[in-house]
Short mmCIF file of C-alpha atoms in Angstrom, two decimals:
data_model
loop_
_atom_site.label_atom_id
_atom_site.label_comp_id
_atom_site.label_asym_id
_atom_site.label_seq_id
_atom_site.Cartn_x
_atom_site.Cartn_y
_atom_site.Cartn_z
CA MET B 1 -0.32 -41.96 0.85
CA THR B 2 -0.87 -43.41 -2.66
CA ALA B 3 -2.48 -42.30 -5.73
CA GLY B 4 -5.66 -43.84 -6.20
CA PRO B 5 -8.50 -43.78 -8.62
CA ASP B 6 -10.56 -40.96 -6.12
CA THR B 7 -7.42 -38.97 -5.23
CA ILE B 8 -7.68 -35.16 -5.95
CA TRP B 9 -3.96 -33.18 -6.38
CA TYR B 10 -3.21 -29.68 -5.49
CA ASP B 11 -0.03 -27.51 -6.19
CA GLU B 12 0.73 -24.12 -6.40
CA MET B 13 1.96 -21.94 -9.24
CA ASP B 14 3.39 -18.07 -9.44
CA SER B 15 1.48 -16.43 -11.96
CA PRO B 16 1.91 -12.57 -12.74
CA VAL B 17 -1.32 -12.42 -10.46
CA GLY B 18 -0.24 -14.47 -7.54
CA THR B 19 0.02 -17.46 -6.44
CA LEU B 20 -2.42 -20.31 -7.93
CA ARG B 21 -3.45 -22.55 -6.87
CA LEU B 22 -4.48 -26.10 -8.79
CA VAL B 23 -6.78 -29.01 -8.42
CA ALA B 24 -7.44 -31.41 -10.48
CA ASP B 25 -8.50 -35.68 -10.25
CA ARG B 26 -7.55 -38.33 -12.87
CA HIS B 27 -10.39 -36.31 -14.96
CA GLY B 28 -9.20 -33.43 -15.94
CA LEU B 29 -8.13 -29.66 -13.88
CA ARG B 30 -11.27 -28.81 -11.53
CA GLN B 31 -9.93 -25.68 -9.65
CA ILE B 32 -7.99 -22.84 -9.41
CA TRP B 33 -7.75 -20.76 -6.73
CA PHE B 34 -6.08 -17.42 -6.33
CA GLU B 35 -4.12 -16.32 -3.54
CA ARG B 36 -6.32 -13.63 -2.22
CA GLU B 37 -10.04 -14.69 -2.66
CA ARG B 38 -13.03 -13.26 -2.11
CA HIS B 39 -13.38 -16.70 -0.04
CA PRO B 40 -10.84 -18.27 0.44
CA LYS B 41 -10.82 -22.01 0.86
CA GLN B 42 -8.55 -24.68 2.43
CA ALA B 43 -6.73 -27.89 0.83
CA HIS B 44 -8.96 -30.77 2.10
CA PRO B 45 -6.55 -32.57 4.32
CA GLY B 46 -7.38 -35.82 1.94
CA TRP B 47 -5.69 -34.45 -1.09
CA VAL B 48 -2.33 -34.91 -2.33
CA ARG B 49 -0.09 -31.95 -2.48
CA ALA B 50 2.56 -32.60 -6.25
CA ALA B 51 3.41 -31.47 -8.98
CA ALA B 52 3.37 -33.66 -11.79
CA PRO B 53 -0.53 -34.66 -12.14
CA LEU B 54 -0.66 -30.42 -13.17
CA GLN B 55 2.41 -30.03 -15.17
CA PHE B 56 -0.27 -30.25 -17.82
CA ALA B 57 -2.51 -26.98 -16.19
CA ARG B 58 0.68 -25.56 -14.90
CA VAL B 59 3.00 -24.87 -18.78
CA GLN B 60 -0.49 -23.76 -20.84
CA LEU B 61 -1.41 -21.15 -17.44
CA GLU B 62 2.45 -19.84 -18.12
CA GLU B 63 2.19 -19.79 -21.85
CA TYR B 64 -0.78 -17.75 -21.45
CA PHE B 65 0.78 -15.47 -19.10
CA ALA B 66 3.90 -15.14 -21.69
CA GLY B 67 0.83 -14.13 -24.40
CA GLN B 68 2.32 -17.41 -25.98
CA ARG B 69 -1.64 -19.42 -25.56
CA GLN B 70 -5.25 -17.34 -26.68
CA HIS B 71 -7.39 -21.19 -26.05
CA PHE B 72 -6.78 -23.50 -23.57
CA GLU B 73 -6.62 -27.38 -24.31
CA LEU B 74 -6.63 -29.07 -21.07
CA PRO B 75 -9.11 -31.59 -19.92
CA LEU B 76 -11.20 -30.10 -17.30
CA HIS B 77 -13.57 -31.89 -14.04
CA PRO B 78 -15.52 -28.50 -12.87
CA VAL B 79 -18.08 -29.86 -10.47
CA GLY B 80 -21.42 -28.08 -10.08
CA THR B 81 -25.29 -27.92 -10.77
CA PRO B 82 -26.24 -28.49 -14.84
CA PHE B 83 -26.91 -24.76 -14.78
CA GLN B 84 -23.29 -23.91 -13.68
CA LEU B 85 -21.87 -26.66 -16.35
CA GLU B 86 -23.74 -24.55 -19.22
CA VAL B 87 -23.25 -21.50 -18.05
CA TRP B 88 -19.52 -22.34 -17.56
CA GLN B 89 -19.17 -24.19 -20.78
CA GLU B 90 -20.73 -21.50 -22.68
CA LEU B 91 -17.37 -18.52 -20.80
CA GLY B 92 -15.38 -21.09 -22.52
CA ARG B 93 -16.81 -20.23 -25.86
CA ILE B 94 -16.02 -16.10 -24.95
CA PRO B 95 -13.01 -15.58 -27.37
CA TYR B 96 -9.95 -14.59 -26.42
CA GLY B 97 -9.64 -10.52 -25.31
CA ILE B 98 -13.46 -9.80 -26.08
CA THR B 99 -15.73 -9.32 -23.75
CA ILE B 100 -19.26 -9.78 -23.12
CA SER B 101 -22.13 -8.27 -20.53
CA TYR B 102 -23.58 -10.74 -18.12
CA GLY B 103 -27.05 -10.01 -20.02
CA GLU B 104 -25.28 -11.30 -23.38
CA LEU B 105 -23.78 -14.38 -21.91
CA ALA B 106 -27.49 -15.35 -20.39
CA ARG B 107 -28.93 -14.82 -23.74
CA ARG B 108 -26.10 -16.57 -24.90
CA ILE B 109 -27.62 -19.54 -23.29
CA ASP B 110 -30.89 -19.09 -24.20
CA LYS B 111 -32.19 -18.12 -20.70
CA PRO B 112 -32.40 -14.41 -21.25
CA LEU B 113 -34.30 -13.46 -18.54
CA ALA B 114 -31.46 -15.23 -16.18
CA VAL B 115 -29.04 -12.98 -15.42
CA ARG B 116 -29.43 -12.76 -11.89
CA ALA B 117 -28.74 -16.60 -12.04
CA VAL B 118 -25.95 -16.01 -14.80
CA GLY B 119 -24.04 -14.07 -12.73
CA ALA B 120 -24.14 -16.40 -10.11
CA ALA B 121 -22.84 -19.43 -11.75
CA ASN B 122 -20.32 -17.07 -13.45
CA GLY B 123 -19.31 -16.19 -9.74
CA ARG B 124 -18.91 -19.52 -8.31
CA ASN B 125 -16.66 -20.53 -11.75
CA PRO B 126 -13.83 -23.01 -10.27
CA LEU B 127 -11.80 -22.56 -13.20
CA PRO B 128 -11.57 -18.66 -13.63
CA ILE B 129 -9.05 -18.25 -16.55
CA VAL B 130 -9.32 -21.23 -18.42
CA LEU B 131 -12.53 -21.13 -18.11
CA PRO B 132 -12.72 -16.85 -18.58
CA CYS B 133 -15.18 -15.40 -16.57
CA HIS B 134 -13.31 -12.09 -16.55
CA ARG B 135 -14.26 -11.43 -19.81
CA VAL B 136 -17.79 -10.89 -18.99
CA ILE B 137 -17.97 -7.13 -17.77
CA GLY B 138 -21.54 -4.87 -17.02
CA ALA B 139 -23.61 -3.92 -19.75
CA ASP B 140 -22.28 -0.45 -19.02
CA GLY B 141 -19.16 -1.42 -19.47
CA SER B 142 -17.67 -1.71 -15.85
CA LEU B 143 -15.76 -4.74 -14.26
CA THR B 144 -18.20 -5.88 -12.01
CA GLY B 145 -16.92 -8.72 -9.53
CA PHE B 146 -14.59 -11.44 -9.88
CA GLY B 147 -13.04 -13.49 -7.27
CA GLY B 148 -9.62 -12.46 -7.96
CA GLY B 149 -10.20 -9.35 -7.07
CA LEU B 150 -10.96 -5.90 -10.03
CA PRO B 151 -6.86 -5.39 -10.00
CA THR B 152 -6.86 -9.31 -10.92
CA LYS B 153 -9.30 -8.97 -13.52
CA ARG B 154 -8.10 -5.45 -14.86
CA TYR B 155 -4.52 -7.13 -15.66
CA LEU B 156 -6.08 -10.71 -17.57
CA LEU B 157 -8.28 -8.12 -19.57
CA ASN B 158 -4.99 -6.00 -20.45
CA LEU B 159 -2.71 -8.74 -20.70
CA GLU B 160 -5.38 -10.31 -23.18
CA GLN B 161 -6.07 -6.54 -24.95
CA ARG B 162 -2.46 -6.12 -25.47
CA ILE B 163 -1.86 -9.48 -26.80
CA ALA B 164 -4.59 -9.47 -29.39
CA HIS B 165 -3.80 -5.91 -31.00
CA GLY B 166 0.16 -6.91 -31.10
CA ASP B 167 1.02 -4.21 -28.02
CA LEU B 168 3.22 -6.36 -26.17
CA PHE B 169 4.76 -3.19 -24.54
CA GLY B 170 1.82 -1.44 -23.80
#
């Protein structure tokens, strides 16, 4: 199968939180799937498995997990509603090692009464880690739902806290 302008590539990579499936098209990274998703997905039969088109994302994710990257510089192409895209864009503005509540996220997009809708959009984030939905927590500080599971969310938050505070061995 040859790659055309509408080709979608996918590949997998090992990570400290399990195997990640990366999905991209010619515009950029579209999706990251966890090995154990709340709502498991399958690759579309027309997608092409290839490592080279996903190398740009793999390198930056490896750097993130090694504590060498705190901000991603990737071309992204998430697909969603205008509201979802607005929420996901704001996720990308949450600083490394910082958490905010769903209410704060709703305020940041100027829709303070849309907390539930923001939570739903957050839950549909197709680019976890890169658009850091793991940094959104309950108003009381509790860890709430995460597509990769709460242990993965806890791992990501702990990784960022260690790196942000200079404790590589914590």
